[in-house]
């Protein structure tokens, strides 16, 4: 369910080449691995300076009001971050006093249903995917987050060849069934 | 197992004998600052809370600006009871159980929206927006007549408003809302009345679940400035310039705490506006500390307009605010071991759009399920609650003694009973009121005599 998220994908475009599909999938897996390995500083290096990392809130609506299922840009969001606020979040994790991550969560990002779409900028592509994020904490706490993601990736001079310019996350919950969102999606 | 009040063996509740007032009184000793953790954990006590405490208190329903137009509704809870709050054609607000009178189906399953009527999706009984039965399918042939006066959803009999907030109470006897708020009114104006036009909610809200008793959250917002330097050290360090460390930032030391005999509480620092900047960012903090301060001082005086900073507060039992940071939340109880947090961001209606948006971001980054401060609060409460599964742990008395003996009614420029900002007077006040509400026969035993600030003990 991504059609509500703003898209810059070209309406009509040639099918992605198998090489491109493969390269982008590998990129997403590597990126997810950085998070699951808690290599947050390396992950941070993948974020563009003009980053927008966003997760709207979500509501139960009647069919008549279905257009309002997701919060609009100026309403309450679960995340609405720029590069600086992400840097604060990551610095916080390094303090050893971010109690909701001390001891740290065990996370596993499963990425699937990857669709690659060219945009009007030849060095940027839009990538849709689904994710399942398993988080286990302390003795026996478990949260499972499922949703969809729309990323805008830009070719970059970094180890993995791409950086994240935009990430919009549609979480498939209205009431968040976890005691916090102390992890990255 | 000793209980805190009497030092004697505690008599466990049995399913077939109701909890006596003596048993309840043995769990809370607000004079000595001792609490039995059973009040956070016991299912029978929880059921009694739903009846005696949530059934008799003024509870927050919605902010006026959530339901501006006729037929606008918001679906909420009073305790665990589902409630529809609906704007009427004459501008008033109706609230009633979100429950069909035929067989109890939930009438409306949307979180909010606009309705012309509420039609039950089970057999089709239909109600108007005031919660009156309007139509019954096949009524004449199947029933003859179904009397709307008898078969409409249970109404919330008392609804009152205070500066943008709509409250409801299921107990007809409850004193009016302003009496119920008592001296706390003076303190919450710091949040609700800084600017002409009052406040509005930023659209949308946060809802999430914390596996802990509702009282941990309510108490902390009423009374606990003490946790901030430890629990919330990490976001502070993270927002400091890289060349600074924690030893260079002293946590504020000057401030007061207030406790109302009605159970409300608040605490705040004096003259520490600089703390808002790392927390909120430049734009929102500058609006609060500078741009809007002149008008706030004019309306509220120097103490509330300028000097009180970083306030936390709870309106008994479950409505909490952080003025300045501008989060408003309700702790909806979900059994003794779980709370559902419903949180909004409030802004001055007249604030520029850019400030409203800065506040929206500031609050979601600090106080929401993903907020950098909020995460750590939930962690504390969750781990306390887990421990209470243990028989020994839940029969180990908690210490609520900070500031015992230091209450005063004479602090300059502050109404009511106050104490040092790092204290637990307001927690003792909250638990004392909890006990009064849990043991009183009816509101005639609960009304605080005006002019008498001291609360009695049940
Ligand atoms: S339960 Fe509502 S009409 Fe039957
Ligand atoms: Fe806190």
Coordinates of C-alpha atoms and ligand atoms in Angstrom, one line a residue:
Chain A
X1 CA 0.0 0.0 0.0
X2 CA 2.3 2.7 -1.3
X3 CA 0.0 4.7 -3.6
X4 CA -0.5 7.4 -0.9
X5 CA 3.2 8.1 -0.6
X6 CA 4.5 10.9 -2.9
X7 CA 6.2 9.4 -5.9
X8 CA 8.6 10.9 -8.4
X9 CA 8.7 7.7 -10.5
X10 CA 8.2 8.3 -14.3
X11 CA 4.7 7.2 -15.2
X12 CA 6.0 5.3 -18.2
X13 CA 9.4 3.8 -18.2
X14 CA 11.1 0.8 -19.7
X15 CA 11.4 -2.3 -17.6
X16 CA 14.3 -2.3 -15.2
X17 CA 17.2 -4.4 -16.4
X18 CA 18.0 -7.5 -14.4
X19 CA 21.4 -6.0 -13.7
X20 CA 19.9 -2.9 -12.2
X21 CA 17.3 -4.9 -10.2
X22 CA 20.1 -7.1 -8.8
X23 CA 22.3 -4.1 -8.0
X24 CA 19.5 -2.3 -6.1
X25 CA 18.4 -5.4 -4.2
X26 CA 22.0 -6.0 -3.1
X27 CA 22.2 -2.4 -2.0
X28 CA 19.1 -2.7 0.1
X29 CA 20.4 -5.9 1.7
X30 CA 23.7 -4.4 2.5
X31 CA 22.1 -1.3 4.0
X32 CA 19.8 -3.5 6.1
X33 CA 22.7 -5.5 7.3
X34 CA 24.5 -2.4 8.5
X35 CA 21.4 -1.7 10.7
X36 CA 21.2 -5.2 12.0
X37 CA 24.9 -5.2 12.8
X38 CA 24.4 -2.0 14.7
X39 CA 26.9 -0.2 12.4
X40 CA 24.9 3.0 12.7
X41 CA 27.8 5.3 11.8
X42 CA 28.4 3.5 8.6
X43 CA 24.7 3.5 7.9
X44 CA 24.6 7.2 8.6
X45 CA 27.2 7.7 5.8
X46 CA 24.6 6.5 3.4
X47 CA 22.2 9.3 4.2
X48 CA 22.1 12.3 1.8
X49 CA 22.6 15.8 3.2
X50 CA 19.0 16.6 2.0
X51 CA 17.6 13.5 3.6
X52 CA 13.9 13.2 4.5
X53 CA 13.2 10.1 6.6
X54 CA 9.4 9.9 7.2
X55 CA 6.8 7.7 8.7
X56 CA 3.2 9.0 8.8
X57 CA 0.7 8.0 11.4
X58 CA -2.2 5.9 10.2
X59 CA -5.9 5.8 11.0
X60 CA -9.0 3.6 10.7
X61 CA -11.3 5.5 8.3
X62 CA -14.6 4.7 6.6
X63 CA -14.5 4.2 2.9
X64 CA -15.8 7.8 2.4
X65 CA -12.8 9.2 4.2
X66 CA -10.3 6.6 2.9
X67 CA -8.1 9.4 1.5
X68 CA -7.3 10.3 5.1
X69 CA -6.0 7.0 6.1
X70 CA -2.5 8.4 6.4
X71 CA -1.6 11.7 8.1
X72 CA -0.9 14.6 5.8
X73 CA 2.5 16.2 5.7
X74 CA 1.7 18.8 8.4
X75 CA 0.1 16.3 10.8
X76 CA 1.6 14.1 13.5
X77 CA 4.1 11.6 12.1
X78 CA 6.0 8.8 13.7
X79 CA 9.2 10.0 12.1
X80 CA 9.9 13.2 10.2
X81 CA 13.6 13.6 10.2
X82 CA 16.4 15.4 8.5
X83 CA 20.1 14.5 8.5
X84 CA 20.8 16.5 11.6
X85 CA 18.0 14.9 13.7
X86 CA 19.1 11.4 12.5
X87 CA 22.6 12.3 13.6
X88 CA 21.3 13.2 17.1
X89 CA 19.4 9.9 17.2
X90 CA 22.5 8.0 16.4
X91 CA 24.7 10.0 18.8
X92 CA 22.2 9.2 21.5
X93 CA 22.6 5.5 20.9
X94 CA 26.3 5.9 21.5
X95 CA 25.9 7.5 24.9
X96 CA 25.4 4.2 26.7
X97 CA 22.4 5.8 28.4
X98 CA 19.8 5.4 25.7
X99 CA 17.9 3.1 28.0
X100 CA 15.5 1.7 25.5
X101 CA 18.5 0.5 23.5
X102 CA 20.7 -0.4 26.4
X103 CA 21.2 -3.4 26.2
X104 CA 20.6 -3.1 22.5
X105 CA 17.8 -4.6 20.5
X106 CA 18.4 -7.5 18.2
X107 CA 16.9 -6.5 14.9
X108 CA 16.5 -8.3 11.6
X109 CA 15.3 -6.4 8.5
X110 CA 13.8 -8.6 5.9
X111 CA 13.4 -6.8 2.5
X112 CA 11.2 -8.1 -0.3
X113 CA 9.0 -7.1 -3.2
X114 CA 11.6 -4.7 -4.6
X115 CA 10.4 -2.6 -7.5
X116 CA 12.8 -0.2 -9.2
X117 CA 11.5 2.9 -11.0
X118 CA 13.5 5.5 -13.0
X119 CA 12.9 9.1 -12.3
X120 CA 13.4 12.3 -14.3
X121 CA 16.8 12.6 -12.8
X122 CA 19.1 10.0 -14.4
X123 CA 21.2 9.7 -11.2
X124 CA 18.1 9.1 -9.0
X125 CA 15.8 6.1 -8.8
X126 CA 12.7 5.4 -6.7
X127 CA 12.6 2.0 -5.0
X128 CA 9.6 0.4 -3.4
X129 CA 9.8 -2.5 -1.2
X130 CA 8.1 -4.4 1.6
X131 CA 9.8 -5.1 4.9
X132 CA 9.4 -7.2 8.0
X133 CA 11.4 -5.9 10.9
X134 CA 11.8 -8.3 13.8
X135 CA 13.0 -6.8 17.1
X136 CA 13.9 -8.9 20.1
X137 CA 14.9 -7.2 23.3
X138 CA 16.2 -8.2 26.7
X139 CA 14.9 -11.6 27.9
X140 CA 11.8 -12.1 25.9
X141 CA 10.4 -8.9 24.4
X142 CA 9.5 -9.3 20.7
X143 CA 8.0 -6.7 18.3
X144 CA 7.3 -7.4 14.7
X145 CA 6.9 -4.4 12.4
X146 CA 5.6 -5.0 8.9
X147 CA 5.1 -2.3 6.2
X148 CA 6.1 -0.8 2.9
X149 CA 8.9 1.6 2.1
X150 CA 9.5 4.0 -0.7
X151 CA 13.1 5.2 -1.1
X152 CA 14.6 7.7 -3.4
X153 CA 18.2 6.7 -4.0
X154 CA 20.9 8.9 -5.6
X155 CA 24.1 7.7 -7.1
X156 CA 26.9 8.5 -4.8
X157 CA 30.6 8.2 -4.3
X158 CA 30.4 5.9 -1.4
X159 CA 31.2 2.3 -0.8
X160 CA 27.8 1.1 -1.9
X161 CA 27.3 3.4 -4.8
X162 CA 24.0 4.9 -3.7
X163 CA 22.8 7.2 -0.9
X164 CA 19.3 7.5 0.6
X165 CA 17.7 10.8 -0.2
X166 CA 14.1 10.0 0.9
X167 CA 12.7 7.2 2.8
X168 CA 8.9 7.1 3.5
X169 CA 7.7 4.2 5.6
X170 CA 4.1 3.0 5.7
X171 CA 3.8 1.0 8.9
X172 CA 0.9 -1.5 8.9
X173 CA -0.5 -0.5 12.3
X174 CA -2.6 2.3 13.6
X175 CA -2.0 1.9 17.3
X176 CA 1.7 1.1 17.4
X177 CA 1.9 -2.2 19.3
X178 CA 5.4 -1.6 20.6
X179 CA 6.4 0.3 23.7
X180 CA 8.8 2.4 21.5
X181 CA 10.3 2.9 18.1
X182 CA 13.9 3.0 19.2
X183 CA 15.1 1.4 16.0
X184 CA 15.5 2.4 12.4
X185 CA 13.4 1.2 9.5
Chain B
X1 CA 4.2 -10.2 53.9
X2 CA 4.1 -6.8 55.4
X3 CA 1.9 -4.1 54.0
X4 CA 3.1 -0.5 54.2
X5 CA 0.4 1.0 56.2
X6 CA -0.1 -1.3 59.1
X7 CA 3.0 -3.6 59.1
X8 CA 0.7 -6.6 59.4
X9 CA 0.0 -9.5 57.2
X10 CA -1.8 -8.5 54.0
X11 CA -5.0 -10.4 53.4
X12 CA -5.1 -11.5 49.8
X13 CA -8.3 -10.7 47.9
X14 CA -10.5 -13.6 47.0
X15 CA -12.6 -13.6 43.9
X16 CA -15.8 -14.0 45.9
X17 CA -15.3 -11.4 48.5
X18 CA -15.0 -7.8 47.4
X19 CA -12.0 -5.8 48.4
X20 CA -12.7 -4.0 51.6
X21 CA -11.9 -0.3 52.2
X22 CA -9.5 -1.5 55.0
X23 CA -7.6 -3.7 52.5
X24 CA -7.4 -0.8 50.1
X25 CA -6.2 1.6 52.9
X26 CA -3.5 -0.9 53.9
X27 CA -1.9 -0.4 50.4
X28 CA -1.3 3.3 50.4
X29 CA 0.2 5.3 53.3
X30 CA 0.6 8.8 51.9
X31 CA 1.5 10.2 55.3
X32 CA 4.6 8.0 55.6
X33 CA 5.2 7.8 51.8
X34 CA 4.8 4.0 51.4
X35 CA 3.0 2.2 48.6
X36 CA 2.3 -1.4 48.0
X37 CA 3.0 -2.4 44.4
X38 CA -0.2 -4.5 44.5
X39 CA -2.0 -1.3 43.4
X40 CA -0.2 -1.6 40.1
X41 CA -0.7 -5.2 39.5
X42 CA -3.8 -6.7 41.0
X43 CA -6.7 -7.5 38.6
X44 CA -9.4 -7.1 41.3
X45 CA -8.1 -3.6 42.2
X46 CA -8.0 -2.7 38.5
X47 CA -11.7 -3.7 38.0
X48 CA -12.6 -1.6 41.0
X49 CA -10.6 1.3 39.5
X50 CA -12.7 1.1 36.3
X51 CA -15.9 1.4 38.5
X52 CA -14.9 3.8 41.2
X53 CA -12.2 5.9 39.8
X54 CA -12.7 6.0 36.0
X55 CA -16.5 5.9 36.6
X56 CA -16.5 9.0 38.8
X57 CA -13.7 11.2 37.5
X58 CA -13.7 14.0 34.9
X59 CA -11.9 12.4 32.0
X60 CA -10.5 14.1 28.9
X61 CA -12.6 13.4 25.8
X62 CA -11.2 15.6 23.0
X63 CA -9.8 19.0 22.1
X64 CA -12.5 21.3 20.6
X65 CA -10.5 21.7 17.4
X66 CA -10.6 18.0 16.7
X67 CA -14.3 18.2 16.0
X68 CA -15.1 21.7 14.7
X69 CA -18.1 20.9 12.4
X70 CA -21.6 19.4 13.0
X71 CA -21.3 15.6 12.8
X72 CA -17.5 15.6 13.4
X73 CA -16.8 12.7 15.7
X74 CA -13.9 11.3 17.6
X75 CA -13.8 7.8 18.9
X76 CA -12.2 7.5 22.3
X77 CA -12.4 5.7 25.7
X78 CA -13.3 6.5 29.2
X79 CA -11.4 3.9 31.2
X80 CA -12.0 0.8 28.9
X81 CA -15.5 2.0 27.8
X82 CA -15.6 3.0 24.1
X83 CA -17.0 6.5 23.7
X84 CA -18.2 8.5 20.7
X85 CA -17.7 12.3 21.1
X86 CA -19.7 14.2 18.5
X87 CA -20.2 17.8 17.6
X88 CA -23.9 18.7 17.5
X89 CA -25.7 21.1 15.2
X90 CA -26.1 23.7 18.0
X91 CA -22.3 23.7 18.6
X92 CA -22.6 21.6 21.8
X93 CA -20.8 18.3 22.2
X94 CA -22.5 14.9 22.9
X95 CA -20.8 11.9 24.2
X96 CA -22.2 8.4 24.5
X97 CA -21.1 4.8 24.7
X98 CA -20.0 3.4 21.4
X99 CA -22.3 0.5 21.9
X100 CA -25.5 -0.5 20.1
X101 CA -28.3 -1.1 22.5
X102 CA -29.6 -4.1 20.6
X103 CA -26.8 -6.5 21.2
X104 CA -23.9 -4.3 22.0
X105 CA -22.1 -4.1 18.6
X106 CA -19.6 -1.2 18.4
X107 CA -21.5 1.4 16.6
X108 CA -18.6 3.2 14.9
X109 CA -15.3 1.6 14.1
X110 CA -13.6 4.6 12.5
X111 CA -11.1 6.6 14.7
X112 CA -12.6 9.9 13.7
X113 CA -14.6 11.4 10.8
X114 CA -17.9 13.1 10.0
X115 CA -21.2 11.3 10.3
X116 CA -24.9 12.1 9.6
X117 CA -26.0 9.1 11.7
X118 CA -24.4 6.0 13.3
X119 CA -25.9 2.9 11.8
X120 CA -25.1 -0.4 13.5
X121 CA -23.5 -2.9 11.1
X122 CA -25.0 -5.9 12.9
X123 CA -28.8 -5.6 12.4
X124 CA -29.0 -2.0 11.3
X125 CA -30.4 0.0 14.3
X126 CA -29.6 3.6 13.6
X127 CA -28.9 6.5 15.9
X128 CA -28.7 10.2 15.3
X129 CA -25.5 12.2 16.1
X130 CA -26.8 13.0 19.5
X131 CA -26.9 9.3 20.3
X132 CA -30.7 8.8 20.1
X133 CA -32.2 5.7 18.5
X134 CA -33.7 6.9 15.3
X135 CA -34.5 3.8 13.2
X136 CA -35.0 0.1 13.7
X137 CA -35.3 -2.1 10.6
X138 CA -38.7 -3.8 10.4
X139 CA -39.7 -2.0 13.6
X140 CA -43.4 -2.1 13.1
X141 CA -43.8 -5.7 12.1
X142 CA -41.0 -7.1 14.2
X143 CA -41.3 -5.1 17.4
X144 CA -44.4 -2.9 17.2
X145 CA -42.4 -0.1 18.9
X146 CA -38.9 0.3 20.3
X147 CA -38.8 3.3 22.7
X148 CA -35.8 5.5 21.9
X149 CA -36.0 7.0 25.4
X150 CA -35.2 3.5 26.8
X151 CA -33.1 2.1 24.0
X152 CA -30.5 4.7 23.1
X153 CA -26.8 4.3 23.9
X154 CA -25.8 5.2 27.4
X155 CA -25.0 8.9 27.4
X156 CA -22.1 10.5 29.2
X157 CA -24.3 12.6 31.6
X158 CA -21.9 15.3 32.4
X159 CA -19.8 17.2 29.7
X160 CA -17.9 20.4 30.4
X161 CA -15.3 22.4 28.7
X162 CA -12.1 24.1 29.9
X163 CA -10.1 26.3 27.6
X164 CA -10.3 24.1 24.5
X165 CA -10.5 20.8 26.4
X166 CA -13.7 18.7 26.5
X167 CA -14.2 16.5 29.6
X168 CA -16.8 14.0 30.4
X169 CA -17.9 12.2 33.6
X170 CA -20.2 9.2 34.1
X171 CA -21.1 10.3 37.6
X172 CA -24.0 12.9 37.7
X173 CA -22.9 13.8 41.2
X174 CA -19.4 15.0 40.3
X175 CA -18.8 18.7 41.1
X176 CA -18.4 21.0 38.2
X177 CA -15.1 20.8 36.3
X178 CA -13.6 24.0 37.6
X179 CA -14.2 22.9 41.2
X180 CA -12.7 19.5 40.3
X181 CA -9.6 21.2 38.9
X182 CA -9.2 23.4 42.0
X183 CA -5.9 25.3 42.2
X184 CA -4.6 23.2 39.3
X185 CA -6.5 25.5 37.0
X186 CA -4.0 28.2 37.7
X187 CA -1.2 25.9 36.7
X188 CA -2.7 24.4 33.5
X189 CA -3.4 27.9 32.2
X190 CA 0.3 28.0 31.7
X191 CA -0.4 25.6 28.9
X192 CA -3.8 26.5 27.7
X193 CA -4.0 30.3 28.0
X194 CA -0.7 31.9 27.0
X195 CA -2.1 33.5 23.9
X196 CA -5.3 35.0 22.8
X197 CA -7.4 32.4 20.9
X198 CA -6.1 29.6 23.1
X199 CA -4.7 26.4 21.6
X200 CA -5.4 24.0 18.8
X201 CA -4.3 20.4 18.1
X202 CA -1.8 19.7 15.3
X203 CA -3.7 17.3 13.1
X204 CA -3.4 13.6 13.8
X205 CA -2.1 11.9 16.9
X206 CA 0.1 9.2 18.3
X207 CA -1.2 6.0 19.8
X208 CA 1.0 3.3 21.2
X209 CA 1.0 0.6 23.9
X210 CA 3.3 0.4 26.9
X211 CA 3.0 -2.8 29.1
X212 CA 2.8 -1.0 32.4
X213 CA 0.1 0.1 34.8
X214 CA -1.4 3.5 34.0
X215 CA -0.4 4.9 37.4
X216 CA 3.3 4.8 36.7
X217 CA 2.7 7.2 33.8
X218 CA 0.2 9.4 35.6
X219 CA 2.3 9.7 38.7
X220 CA 5.5 10.5 36.8
X221 CA 3.9 13.4 35.0
X222 CA 2.3 14.6 38.2
X223 CA 5.4 14.4 40.4
X224 CA 8.6 13.1 39.0
X225 CA 11.2 15.7 37.9
X226 CA 13.6 13.5 39.8
X227 CA 13.9 11.0 36.9
X228 CA 14.8 13.5 34.2
X229 CA 18.6 13.9 34.8
X230 CA 19.1 10.1 34.8
X231 CA 16.4 8.7 32.5
X232 CA 16.8 11.5 29.9
X233 CA 20.6 12.1 30.0
X234 CA 21.1 10.6 26.5
X235 CA 19.2 13.0 24.3
X236 CA 20.7 15.9 26.2
X237 CA 24.2 14.6 25.6
X238 CA 23.4 13.8 22.0
X239 CA 22.2 17.4 21.3
X240 CA 25.2 19.0 22.9
X241 CA 28.0 20.3 20.7
X242 CA 30.7 17.6 20.3
X243 CA 33.3 19.4 22.4
X244 CA 31.0 19.6 25.5
X245 CA 30.3 16.8 28.0
X246 CA 27.8 16.2 30.7
X247 CA 29.9 17.7 33.4
X248 CA 29.6 21.1 31.8
X249 CA 25.8 21.1 31.9
X250 CA 24.4 21.3 35.4
X251 CA 20.8 20.1 35.6
X252 CA 18.6 22.9 37.0
X253 CA 18.2 23.0 40.8
X254 CA 15.7 25.7 41.5
X255 CA 12.0 24.9 41.1
X256 CA 8.8 23.8 42.9
X257 CA 6.3 21.1 42.9
X258 CA 2.5 21.5 43.5
X259 CA 0.0 19.0 44.7
X260 CA -3.8 19.5 44.7
X261 CA -6.0 17.7 47.2
X262 CA -8.0 16.7 44.1
X263 CA -5.0 14.5 43.1
X264 CA -3.5 16.7 40.4
X265 CA 0.1 17.6 40.4
X266 CA 2.8 19.5 38.7
X267 CA 6.5 20.4 39.0
X268 CA 8.6 23.0 37.2
X269 CA 12.0 24.8 37.2
X270 CA 12.5 28.5 37.6
X271 CA 14.3 30.6 35.0
X272 CA 15.7 27.9 32.8
X273 CA 14.4 28.7 29.3
X274 CA 17.8 27.6 27.8
X275 CA 16.8 24.0 28.3
X276 CA 14.0 24.3 25.7
X277 CA 16.5 25.0 22.9
X278 CA 18.3 21.7 22.6
X279 CA 15.0 19.9 23.2
X280 CA 12.7 21.8 20.7
X281 CA 15.1 23.3 18.3
X282 CA 15.6 27.0 17.6
X283 CA 12.3 28.0 16.0
X284 CA 9.8 26.5 18.5
X285 CA 11.9 27.4 21.5
X286 CA 12.4 30.9 20.3
X287 CA 8.7 31.3 19.9
X288 CA 8.0 30.1 23.4
X289 CA 10.8 31.9 25.2
X290 CA 10.9 35.1 23.2
X291 CA 8.2 35.8 20.6
X292 CA 5.2 34.8 22.6
X293 CA 6.5 35.6 26.1
X294 CA 5.3 39.3 26.2
X295 CA 1.7 38.3 25.7
X296 CA 2.0 35.4 28.0
X297 CA 3.4 37.6 30.8
X298 CA 0.6 40.1 30.2
X299 CA -2.1 37.4 30.4
X300 CA -0.6 35.2 33.2
X301 CA 1.9 37.4 35.0
X302 CA 5.6 37.0 35.3
X303 CA 5.6 33.7 37.2
X304 CA 3.6 31.7 34.6
X305 CA 4.5 33.9 31.6
X306 CA 8.2 33.7 32.0
X307 CA 9.7 32.1 35.1
X308 CA 8.1 28.6 35.2
X309 CA 9.9 26.3 32.7
X310 CA 10.0 22.7 31.9
X311 CA 6.7 21.9 33.7
X312 CA 5.3 18.4 33.9
X313 CA 1.7 17.9 35.0
X314 CA -1.2 15.5 35.5
X315 CA -4.9 16.2 35.9
X316 CA -6.1 13.4 38.0
X317 CA -6.4 10.6 36.9
X318 CA -5.0 10.2 33.4
X319 CA -4.5 13.5 31.5
X320 CA -0.9 14.8 31.3
X321 CA 0.8 17.8 29.8
X322 CA 4.3 19.1 29.2
X323 CA 3.7 22.9 28.8
X324 CA 6.4 24.4 26.6
X325 CA 7.1 21.1 25.0
X326 CA 3.4 21.1 24.2
X327 CA 2.5 17.4 24.3
X328 CA -0.9 16.4 25.8
X329 CA -1.7 12.8 26.4
X330 CA -4.1 10.4 28.0
X331 CA -3.1 7.2 29.7
X332 CA -5.9 4.9 28.7
X333 CA -5.8 1.9 31.1
X334 CA -5.8 -1.6 29.4
X335 CA -5.8 -4.0 32.3
X336 CA -3.5 -3.6 35.3
X337 CA -0.5 -4.4 33.1
X338 CA -0.9 -2.2 30.1
X339 CA -1.5 1.4 29.1
X340 CA -2.4 2.8 25.7
X341 CA -0.9 6.3 25.2
X342 CA -2.9 8.7 23.1
X343 CA -0.9 11.8 22.5
X344 CA -1.4 15.1 20.7
X345 CA 0.6 18.2 20.0
X346 CA -1.0 21.5 21.0
X347 CA 0.0 24.8 19.7
X348 CA -1.2 28.4 20.2
X349 CA -3.9 28.9 17.6
X350 CA -2.4 32.3 16.7
X351 CA 1.2 31.0 16.3
X352 CA 2.7 31.3 12.8
X353 CA 2.4 28.2 10.6
X354 CA 6.1 27.7 10.6
X355 CA 6.1 27.6 14.4
X356 CA 3.3 25.1 14.5
X357 CA 5.2 22.9 12.1
X358 CA 8.4 23.3 14.2
X359 CA 6.4 22.2 17.3
X360 CA 5.0 19.2 15.4
X361 CA 8.5 18.0 14.6
X362 CA 9.9 18.8 18.0
X363 CA 7.2 16.8 19.8
X364 CA 7.4 13.8 17.6
X365 CA 11.2 13.7 18.0
X366 CA 11.1 14.0 21.8
X367 CA 7.7 12.8 23.1
X368 CA 6.1 10.2 20.9
X369 CA 6.6 6.4 20.5
X370 CA 9.8 7.2 18.5
X371 CA 10.6 10.3 20.6
X372 CA 14.1 10.4 22.1
X373 CA 12.9 11.2 25.6
X374 CA 9.8 9.2 25.7
X375 CA 11.4 5.9 24.8
X376 CA 13.3 5.8 28.1
X377 CA 10.2 6.5 30.2
X378 CA 8.5 3.5 28.7
X379 CA 11.5 1.3 29.3
X380 CA 11.4 2.1 33.1
X381 CA 7.7 1.5 33.6
X382 CA 7.8 -1.7 31.5
X383 CA 10.6 -3.2 33.5
X384 CA 9.1 -2.3 36.8
X385 CA 5.8 -3.9 35.8
X386 CA 7.6 -7.1 34.7
X387 CA 9.2 -7.4 38.1
X388 CA 5.8 -7.3 39.8
X389 CA 4.9 -10.7 38.5
X390 CA 7.0 -12.0 41.3
X391 CA 5.3 -12.6 44.6
X392 CA 8.1 -11.2 46.7
X393 CA 8.5 -8.2 44.3
X394 CA 4.9 -7.2 44.4
X395 CA 4.8 -7.4 48.2
X396 CA 7.9 -5.2 48.6
X397 CA 7.0 -1.7 49.7
X398 CA 7.9 1.3 47.5
X399 CA 9.5 4.4 48.8
X400 CA 7.6 7.6 48.1
X401 CA 9.1 9.7 50.8
X402 CA 11.1 12.4 49.1
X403 CA 10.3 15.8 50.6
X404 CA 8.1 14.5 53.4
X405 CA 7.5 17.2 55.9
X406 CA 8.5 20.1 53.6
X407 CA 5.1 21.0 52.2
X408 CA 4.2 24.6 52.5
X409 CA 1.3 26.8 51.5
X410 CA 3.3 30.0 51.6
X411 CA 5.6 29.9 48.6
X412 CA 5.4 33.4 47.0
X413 CA 3.3 33.7 43.8
X414 CA 2.3 30.0 43.8
X415 CA -1.2 29.0 44.9
X416 CA -1.8 25.9 46.9
X417 CA 0.5 23.4 48.6
X418 CA 4.1 23.3 47.1
X419 CA 7.4 21.6 47.9
X420 CA 10.8 21.4 46.3
X421 CA 10.9 20.5 42.6
X422 CA 12.7 17.2 43.2
X423 CA 10.1 15.7 45.4
X424 CA 7.2 13.2 45.7
X425 CA 4.6 15.3 47.4
X426 CA 2.5 15.3 44.3
X427 CA 2.8 11.5 44.1
X428 CA 1.7 11.2 47.7
X429 CA -1.2 13.5 46.8
X430 CA -2.1 11.4 43.8
X431 CA -2.1 8.1 45.7
X432 CA -4.0 9.7 48.6
X433 CA -6.7 10.8 46.1
X434 CA -6.6 7.4 44.5
X435 CA -7.4 5.9 47.8
X436 CA -10.2 8.4 48.5
X437 CA -11.8 7.7 45.2
X438 CA -11.4 3.9 45.6
X439 CA -13.1 3.9 49.0
X440 CA -15.7 6.7 49.0
X441 CA -19.3 5.7 48.8
X442 CA -20.1 8.6 46.5
X443 CA -19.1 12.2 45.7
X444 CA -20.5 13.5 48.9
X445 CA -17.5 11.9 50.6
X446 CA -15.1 13.2 48.0
X447 CA -15.8 16.9 47.6
X448 CA -13.0 19.0 48.8
X449 CA -14.3 21.8 51.1
X450 CA -13.4 25.1 49.6
X451 CA -10.9 27.1 51.5
X452 CA -9.5 23.9 53.0
X453 CA -6.4 22.9 51.1
X454 CA -5.6 19.9 53.2
X455 CA -7.1 16.7 52.1
X456 CA -8.4 14.2 54.6
X457 CA -7.4 10.6 54.8
X458 CA -9.8 7.9 54.1
Ligands
LIG1 S1 -26.4 -5.2 17.6 FE1 -26.8 -3.3 16.7 S2 -28.6 -3.7 15.6 FE2 -28.2 -5.6 16.5
LIG2 FE1 10.4 11.2 31.4

